[in-house]
Short mmCIF file of C-alpha atoms and ligand atoms in Angstrom, two decimals:
data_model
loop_
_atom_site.label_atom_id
_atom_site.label_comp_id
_atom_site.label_asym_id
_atom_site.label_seq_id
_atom_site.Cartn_x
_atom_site.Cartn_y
_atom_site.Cartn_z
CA UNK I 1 0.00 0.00 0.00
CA UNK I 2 0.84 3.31 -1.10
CA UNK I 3 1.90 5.69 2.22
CA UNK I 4 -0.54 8.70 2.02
CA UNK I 5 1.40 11.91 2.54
CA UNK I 6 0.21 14.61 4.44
CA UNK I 7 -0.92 17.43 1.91
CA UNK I 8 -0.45 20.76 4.17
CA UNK I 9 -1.76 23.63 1.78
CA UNK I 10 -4.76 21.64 1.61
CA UNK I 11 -5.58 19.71 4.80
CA UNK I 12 -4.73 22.18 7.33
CA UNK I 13 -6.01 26.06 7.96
CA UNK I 14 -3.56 29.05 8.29
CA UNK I 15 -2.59 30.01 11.73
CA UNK I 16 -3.39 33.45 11.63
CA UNK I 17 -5.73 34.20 8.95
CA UNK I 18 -5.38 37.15 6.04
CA UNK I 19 -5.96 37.20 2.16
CA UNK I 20 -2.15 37.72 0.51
CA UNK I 21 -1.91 39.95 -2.24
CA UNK I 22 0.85 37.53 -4.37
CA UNK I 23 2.62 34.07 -3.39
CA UNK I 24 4.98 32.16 -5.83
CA UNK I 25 8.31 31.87 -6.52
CA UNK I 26 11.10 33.44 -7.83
CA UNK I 27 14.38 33.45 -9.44
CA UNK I 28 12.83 30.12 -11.56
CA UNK I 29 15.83 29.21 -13.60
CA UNK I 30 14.29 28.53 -17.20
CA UNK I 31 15.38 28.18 -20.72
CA UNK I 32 13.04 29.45 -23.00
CA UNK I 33 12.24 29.62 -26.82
CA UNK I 34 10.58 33.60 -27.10
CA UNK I 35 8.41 35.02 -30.24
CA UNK I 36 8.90 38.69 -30.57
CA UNK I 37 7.43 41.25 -33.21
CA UNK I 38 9.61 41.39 -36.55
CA UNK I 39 12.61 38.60 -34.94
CA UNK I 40 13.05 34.98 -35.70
CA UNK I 41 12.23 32.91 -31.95
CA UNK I 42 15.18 32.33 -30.23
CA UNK I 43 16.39 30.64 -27.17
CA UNK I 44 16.66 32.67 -23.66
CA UNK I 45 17.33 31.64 -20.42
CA UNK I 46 15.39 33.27 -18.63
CA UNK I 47 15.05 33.93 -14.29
CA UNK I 48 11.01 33.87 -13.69
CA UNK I 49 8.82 35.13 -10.81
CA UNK I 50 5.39 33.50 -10.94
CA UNK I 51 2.43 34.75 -8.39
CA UNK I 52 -1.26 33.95 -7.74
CA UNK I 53 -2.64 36.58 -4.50
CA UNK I 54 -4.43 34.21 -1.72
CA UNK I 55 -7.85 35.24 -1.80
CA UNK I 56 -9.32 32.66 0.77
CA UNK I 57 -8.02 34.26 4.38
CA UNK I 58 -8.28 30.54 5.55
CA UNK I 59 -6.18 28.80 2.95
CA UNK I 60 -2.97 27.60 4.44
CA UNK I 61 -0.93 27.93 1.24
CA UNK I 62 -0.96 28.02 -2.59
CA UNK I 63 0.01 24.59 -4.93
CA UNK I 64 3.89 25.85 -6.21
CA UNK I 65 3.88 22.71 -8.11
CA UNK I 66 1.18 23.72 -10.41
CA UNK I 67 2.51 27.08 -10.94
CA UNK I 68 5.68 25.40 -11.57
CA UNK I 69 4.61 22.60 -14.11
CA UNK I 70 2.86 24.80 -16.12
CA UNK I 71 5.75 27.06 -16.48
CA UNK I 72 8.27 24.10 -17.69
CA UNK I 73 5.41 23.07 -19.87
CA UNK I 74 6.10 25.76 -21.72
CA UNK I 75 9.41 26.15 -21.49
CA UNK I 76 9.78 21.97 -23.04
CA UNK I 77 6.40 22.16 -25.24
CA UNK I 78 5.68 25.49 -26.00
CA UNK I 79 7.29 29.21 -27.01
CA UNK I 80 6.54 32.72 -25.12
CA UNK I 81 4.76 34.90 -26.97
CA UNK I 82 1.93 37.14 -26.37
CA UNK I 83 -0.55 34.60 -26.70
CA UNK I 84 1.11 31.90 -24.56
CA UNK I 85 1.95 34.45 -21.59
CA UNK I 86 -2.04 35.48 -21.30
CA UNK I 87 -2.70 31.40 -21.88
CA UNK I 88 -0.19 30.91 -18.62
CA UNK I 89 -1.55 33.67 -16.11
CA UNK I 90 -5.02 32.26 -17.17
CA UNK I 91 -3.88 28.81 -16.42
CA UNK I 92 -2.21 29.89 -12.99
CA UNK I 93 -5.53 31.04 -11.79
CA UNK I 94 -7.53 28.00 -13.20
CA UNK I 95 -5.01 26.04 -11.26
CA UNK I 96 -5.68 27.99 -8.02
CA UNK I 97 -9.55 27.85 -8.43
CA UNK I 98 -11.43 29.20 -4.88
CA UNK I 99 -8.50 30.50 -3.76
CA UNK I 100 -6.91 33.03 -6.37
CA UNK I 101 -8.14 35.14 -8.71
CA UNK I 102 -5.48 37.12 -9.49
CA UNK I 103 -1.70 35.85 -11.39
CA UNK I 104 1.16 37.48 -12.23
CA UNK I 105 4.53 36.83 -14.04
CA UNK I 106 7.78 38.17 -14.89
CA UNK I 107 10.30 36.89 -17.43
CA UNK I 108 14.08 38.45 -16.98
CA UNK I 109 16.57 37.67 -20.00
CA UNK I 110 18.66 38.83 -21.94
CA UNK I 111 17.84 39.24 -25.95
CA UNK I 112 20.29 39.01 -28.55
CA UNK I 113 20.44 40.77 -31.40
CA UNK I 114 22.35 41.07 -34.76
CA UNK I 115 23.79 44.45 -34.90
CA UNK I 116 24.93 46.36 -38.11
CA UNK I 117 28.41 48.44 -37.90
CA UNK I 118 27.98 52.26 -38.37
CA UNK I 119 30.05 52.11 -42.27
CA UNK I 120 31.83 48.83 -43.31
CA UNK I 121 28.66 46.97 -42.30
CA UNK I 122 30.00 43.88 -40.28
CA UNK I 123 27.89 42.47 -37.87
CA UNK I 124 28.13 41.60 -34.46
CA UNK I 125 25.95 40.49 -31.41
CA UNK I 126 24.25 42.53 -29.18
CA UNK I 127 22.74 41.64 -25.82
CA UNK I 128 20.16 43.21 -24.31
CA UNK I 129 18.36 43.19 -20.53
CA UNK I 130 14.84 42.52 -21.31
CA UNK I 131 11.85 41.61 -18.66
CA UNK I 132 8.60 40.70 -19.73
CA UNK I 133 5.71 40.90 -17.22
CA UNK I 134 2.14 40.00 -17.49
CA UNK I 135 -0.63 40.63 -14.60
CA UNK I 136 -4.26 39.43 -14.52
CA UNK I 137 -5.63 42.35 -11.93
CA UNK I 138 -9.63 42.59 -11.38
CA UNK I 139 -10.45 40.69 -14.53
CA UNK I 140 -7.53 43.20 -16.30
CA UNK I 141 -4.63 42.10 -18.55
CA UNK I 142 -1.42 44.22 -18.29
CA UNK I 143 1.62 43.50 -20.28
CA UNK I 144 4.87 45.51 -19.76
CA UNK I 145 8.05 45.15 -21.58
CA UNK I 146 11.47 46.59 -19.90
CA UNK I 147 14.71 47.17 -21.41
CA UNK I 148 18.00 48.61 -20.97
CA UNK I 149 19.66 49.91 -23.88
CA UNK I 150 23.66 51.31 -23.68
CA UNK I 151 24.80 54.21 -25.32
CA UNK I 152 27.67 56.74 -25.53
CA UNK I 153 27.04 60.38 -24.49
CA UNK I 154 29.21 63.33 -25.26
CA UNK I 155 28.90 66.02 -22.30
CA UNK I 156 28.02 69.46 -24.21
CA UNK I 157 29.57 71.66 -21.84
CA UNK I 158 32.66 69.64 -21.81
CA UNK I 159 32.65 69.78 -25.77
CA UNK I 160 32.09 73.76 -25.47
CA UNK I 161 35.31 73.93 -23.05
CA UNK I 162 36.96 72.23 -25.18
CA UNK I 163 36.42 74.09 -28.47
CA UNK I 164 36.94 77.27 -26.58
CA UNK I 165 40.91 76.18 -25.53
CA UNK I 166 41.02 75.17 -29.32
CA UNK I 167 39.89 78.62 -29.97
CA UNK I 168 42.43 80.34 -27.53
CA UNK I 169 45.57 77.62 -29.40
CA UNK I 170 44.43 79.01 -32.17
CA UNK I 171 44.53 82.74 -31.13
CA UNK I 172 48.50 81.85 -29.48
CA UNK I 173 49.72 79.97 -32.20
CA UNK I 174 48.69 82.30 -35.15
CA UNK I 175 48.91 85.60 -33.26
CA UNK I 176 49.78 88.49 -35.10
CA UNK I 177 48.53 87.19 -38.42
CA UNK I 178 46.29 88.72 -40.97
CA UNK I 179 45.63 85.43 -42.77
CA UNK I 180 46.28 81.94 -42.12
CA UNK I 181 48.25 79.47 -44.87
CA UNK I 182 45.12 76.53 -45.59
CA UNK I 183 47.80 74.16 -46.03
CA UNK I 184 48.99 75.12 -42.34
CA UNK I 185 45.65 75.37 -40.86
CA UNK I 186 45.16 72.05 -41.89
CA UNK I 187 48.19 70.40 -40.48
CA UNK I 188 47.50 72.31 -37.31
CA UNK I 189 44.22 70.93 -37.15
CA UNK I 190 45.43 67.69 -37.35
CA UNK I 191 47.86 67.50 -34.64
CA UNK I 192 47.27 67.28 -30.77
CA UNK I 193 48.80 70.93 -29.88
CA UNK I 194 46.01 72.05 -32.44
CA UNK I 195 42.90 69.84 -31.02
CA UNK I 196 44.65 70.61 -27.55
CA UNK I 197 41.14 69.51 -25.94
CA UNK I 198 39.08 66.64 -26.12
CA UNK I 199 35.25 66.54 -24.36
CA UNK I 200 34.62 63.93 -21.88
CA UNK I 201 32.26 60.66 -23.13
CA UNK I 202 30.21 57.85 -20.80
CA UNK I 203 28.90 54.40 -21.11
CA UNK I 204 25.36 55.53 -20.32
CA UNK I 205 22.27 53.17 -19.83
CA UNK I 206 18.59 53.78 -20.47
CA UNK I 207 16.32 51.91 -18.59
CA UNK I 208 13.18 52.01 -20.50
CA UNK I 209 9.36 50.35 -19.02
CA UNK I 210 6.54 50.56 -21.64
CA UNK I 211 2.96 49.16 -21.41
CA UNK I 212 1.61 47.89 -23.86
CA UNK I 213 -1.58 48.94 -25.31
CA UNK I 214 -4.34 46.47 -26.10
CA UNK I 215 -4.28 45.88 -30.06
CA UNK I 216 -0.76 44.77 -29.38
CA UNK I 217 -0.40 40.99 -30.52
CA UNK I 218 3.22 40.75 -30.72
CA UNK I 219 5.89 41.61 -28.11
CA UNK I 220 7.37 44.97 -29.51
CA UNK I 221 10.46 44.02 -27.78
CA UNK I 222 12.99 44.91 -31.06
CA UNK I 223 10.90 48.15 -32.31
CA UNK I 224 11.23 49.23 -28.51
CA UNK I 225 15.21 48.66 -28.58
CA UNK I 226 15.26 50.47 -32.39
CA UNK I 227 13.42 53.13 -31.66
CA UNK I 228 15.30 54.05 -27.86
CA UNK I 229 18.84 53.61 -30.46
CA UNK I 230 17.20 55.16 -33.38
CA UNK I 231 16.39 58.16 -30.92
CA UNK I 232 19.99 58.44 -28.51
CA UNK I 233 22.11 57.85 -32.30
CA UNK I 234 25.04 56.99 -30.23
CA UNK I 235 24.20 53.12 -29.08
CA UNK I 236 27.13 51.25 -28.03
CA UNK I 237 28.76 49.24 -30.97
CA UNK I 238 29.29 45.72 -31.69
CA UNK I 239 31.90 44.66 -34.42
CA UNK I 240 34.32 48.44 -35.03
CA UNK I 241 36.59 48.70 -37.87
CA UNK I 242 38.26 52.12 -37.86
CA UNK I 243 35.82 53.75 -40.08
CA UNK I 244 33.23 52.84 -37.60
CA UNK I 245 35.02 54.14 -35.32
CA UNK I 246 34.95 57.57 -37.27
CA UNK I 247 31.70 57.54 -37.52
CA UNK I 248 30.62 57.07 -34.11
CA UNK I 249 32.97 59.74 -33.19
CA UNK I 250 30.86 62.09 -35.69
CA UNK I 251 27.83 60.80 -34.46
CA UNK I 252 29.18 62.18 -30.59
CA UNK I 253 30.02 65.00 -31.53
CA UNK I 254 26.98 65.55 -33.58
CA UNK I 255 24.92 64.27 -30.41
CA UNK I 256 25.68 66.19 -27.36
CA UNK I 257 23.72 65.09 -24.45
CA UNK I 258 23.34 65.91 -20.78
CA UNK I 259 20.88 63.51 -18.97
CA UNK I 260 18.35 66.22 -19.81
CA UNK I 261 18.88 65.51 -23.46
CA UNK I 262 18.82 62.00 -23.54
CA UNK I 263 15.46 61.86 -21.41
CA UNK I 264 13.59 64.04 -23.74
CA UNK I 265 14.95 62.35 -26.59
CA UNK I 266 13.51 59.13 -25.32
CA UNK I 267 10.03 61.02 -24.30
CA UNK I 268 9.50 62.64 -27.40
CA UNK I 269 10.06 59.70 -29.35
CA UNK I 270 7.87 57.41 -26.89
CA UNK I 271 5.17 59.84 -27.17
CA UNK I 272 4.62 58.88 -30.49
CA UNK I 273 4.09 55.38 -30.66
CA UNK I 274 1.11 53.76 -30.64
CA UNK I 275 2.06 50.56 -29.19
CA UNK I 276 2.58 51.75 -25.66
CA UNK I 277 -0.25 53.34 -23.82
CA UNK I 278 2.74 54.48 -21.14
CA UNK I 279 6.02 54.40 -20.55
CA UNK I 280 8.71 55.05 -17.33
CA UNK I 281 11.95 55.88 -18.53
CA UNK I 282 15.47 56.47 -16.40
CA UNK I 283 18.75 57.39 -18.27
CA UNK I 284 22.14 56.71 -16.40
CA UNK I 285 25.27 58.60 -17.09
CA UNK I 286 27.93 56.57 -15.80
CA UNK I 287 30.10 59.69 -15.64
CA UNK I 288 33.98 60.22 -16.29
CA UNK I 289 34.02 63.57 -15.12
CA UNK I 290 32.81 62.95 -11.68
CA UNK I 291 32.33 59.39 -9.66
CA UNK I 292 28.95 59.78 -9.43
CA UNK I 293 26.35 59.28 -11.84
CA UNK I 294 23.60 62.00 -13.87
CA UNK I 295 20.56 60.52 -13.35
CA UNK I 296 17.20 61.59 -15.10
CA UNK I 297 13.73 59.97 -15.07
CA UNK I 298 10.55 60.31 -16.72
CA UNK I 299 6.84 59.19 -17.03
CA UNK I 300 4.59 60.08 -20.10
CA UNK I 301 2.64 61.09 -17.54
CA UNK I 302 -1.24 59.14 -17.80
CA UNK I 303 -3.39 59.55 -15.43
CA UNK I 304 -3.35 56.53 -12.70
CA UNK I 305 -0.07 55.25 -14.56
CA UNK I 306 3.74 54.97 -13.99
CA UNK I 307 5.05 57.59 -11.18
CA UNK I 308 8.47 59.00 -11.39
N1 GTP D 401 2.47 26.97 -0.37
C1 GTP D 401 3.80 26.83 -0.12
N2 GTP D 401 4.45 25.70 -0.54
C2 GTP D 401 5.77 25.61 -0.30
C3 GTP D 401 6.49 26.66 0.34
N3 GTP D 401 7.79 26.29 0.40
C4 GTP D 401 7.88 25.08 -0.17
N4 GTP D 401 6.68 24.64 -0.59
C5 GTP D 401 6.42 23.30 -1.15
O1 GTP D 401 5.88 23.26 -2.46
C6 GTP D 401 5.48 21.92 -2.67
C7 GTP D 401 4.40 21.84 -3.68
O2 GTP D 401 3.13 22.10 -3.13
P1 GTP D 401 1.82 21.67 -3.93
O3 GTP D 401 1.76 22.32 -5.24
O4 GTP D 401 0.62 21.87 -3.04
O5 GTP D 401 2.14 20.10 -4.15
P2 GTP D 401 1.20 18.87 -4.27
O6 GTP D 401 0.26 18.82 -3.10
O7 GTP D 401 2.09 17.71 -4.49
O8 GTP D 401 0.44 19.20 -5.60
P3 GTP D 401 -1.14 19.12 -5.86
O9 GTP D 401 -1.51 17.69 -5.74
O10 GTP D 401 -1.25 19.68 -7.26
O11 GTP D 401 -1.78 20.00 -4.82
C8 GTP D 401 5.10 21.37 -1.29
O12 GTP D 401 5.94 20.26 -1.03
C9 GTP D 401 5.41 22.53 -0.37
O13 GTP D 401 5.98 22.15 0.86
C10 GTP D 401 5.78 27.81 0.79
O14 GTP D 401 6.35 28.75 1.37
N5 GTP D 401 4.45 27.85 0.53
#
């Protein structure tokens, strides 16, 4: 004869007695095949938090195992896409029925993606922090999408320091001249006692939260990362031959950003897509001027939505 075992989360009551607003796990180590807008699927491995809230006060505990299995069902069966993360939080709750009504889940990876050089076109891998979270709430389906995207910025007020000692090597060097040789200008300009000055760059990060609005089928997760480069100009490279190098060096200088700039770069361009009915934004400067860090953050600002 089979021993029965003792089933705790069902055969006994809570001690002290309250409704919970999420149990689950986290930190679920899982690889994952993920469907994303415009991108071939590709394998993740991914670090999930899965929830259902404890409705029933009396309940001693939620069934982990079920939350589990259905997870690795899709992570050995199945792919995560839009559809299959609203299939999973409804399957959580079906799981949990009488005593949840509510699931949540978050999926932390990081997304690779082919990346173009600036001029001689090689190509190179990119990887990028992405979470995915979906939340049944009251009957309501919200789907967010996170991602931090690296870029270079160029302090403008170093740059305008800079061009000003230019300006005053200039002044020194030439002084006393009515006009200036272009053969000689040019050779000055190309050595270091002419560009005596150089502005001060950062790895910078921007940490980038969107919801995404209802018609959405798709996770925008590669529009989101084009559009945050496509808007900053100056995203960190992969493969860099020298003319690449050039170019992002134009680019910089062409690009001047304090914290400020970045932010509203991001806003203004996040304000115009329809695919995200909100969006929190926060854009690190990992200085070289100072040991500390610029910091700016930003919310498009709905009412009832993301706070600062
Ligand atoms: N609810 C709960 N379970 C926990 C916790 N820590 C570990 N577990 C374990 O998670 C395991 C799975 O629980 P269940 O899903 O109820 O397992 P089960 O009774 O075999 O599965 P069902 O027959 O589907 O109910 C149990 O062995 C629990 O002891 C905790 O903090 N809360």
């Amino acid at each position: 004869m089979p021993t029965v075992m003792p089933d705790v989360a069902n055969q006994t009551q809570a001690q002290t007695e309250g409704t919970l607003d999420w149990v689950g796990m986290s930190n679920i180590e899982v690889p994952l095949m993920v469907a994303a807008a415009g991108a071939s699927e590709r394998p993740v491995a991914a670090k999930v938090e899965a929830f259902v809230n404890l409705k029933d006060p009396k309940t001693k505990g939620i069934h982990m195992s079920r939350l589990y299995l259905l997870l690795d069902e899709l992570s050995t069966n199945g792919e995560l896409s839009h559809e299959s993360l609203k299939q999973l939080l409804n399957d959580f709750i079906e799981s949990h029925k009488d005593i949840s009504n509510q699931a949540f889940i978050k999926f932390d990876f990081d997304y690779h993606l082919r990346r173009k050089s600036l001029i001689s076109k090689k190509q190179g891998w990119k990887a990028y922090p992405v979470s995915l979270t979906g939340r049944y709430d009251a009957g309501t389906l919200n789907l967010e999408l996170s991602v931090d995207v690296p870029y270079s910025s160029t302090c403008p007020c170093s740059a305008a320091l800079a061009r000003q000692l230019i300006q005053d090597a200039f002044s020194e060097k030439f002084a006393g001249q009515e006009t200036v040789d272009a053969a000689t200008m040019h050779e000055w300009l190309g050595s270091t006692e002419g560009i005596v000055a150089t502005p001060h760059s950062q790895r910078s990060v921007a940490e980038v939260k969107v919801k995404l609005s209802e018609n959405v089928t798709d996770f925008p997760i590669v529009e989101l990362i084009d559009a945050v480069e496509d808007a900053l100009k100056t995203p960190v490279q992969a493969a860099v031959k020298r003319e690449d190098e050039q170019e992002f060096a134009r680019l910089n200088g062409q690009n001047l950003m304090f914290c400020e700039d970045a932010s509203r770069r991001l806003q203004h361009k996040l304000n115009q897509m329809q695919n995200f009915r909100d969006f929190w934004l926060r854009v690190n400067h990992y200085e070289s001027l100072h040991a500390h860090d610029a910091v700016s953050v930003t919310t498009k600002g709905v009412p009832g939505g993301y706070k600062a």
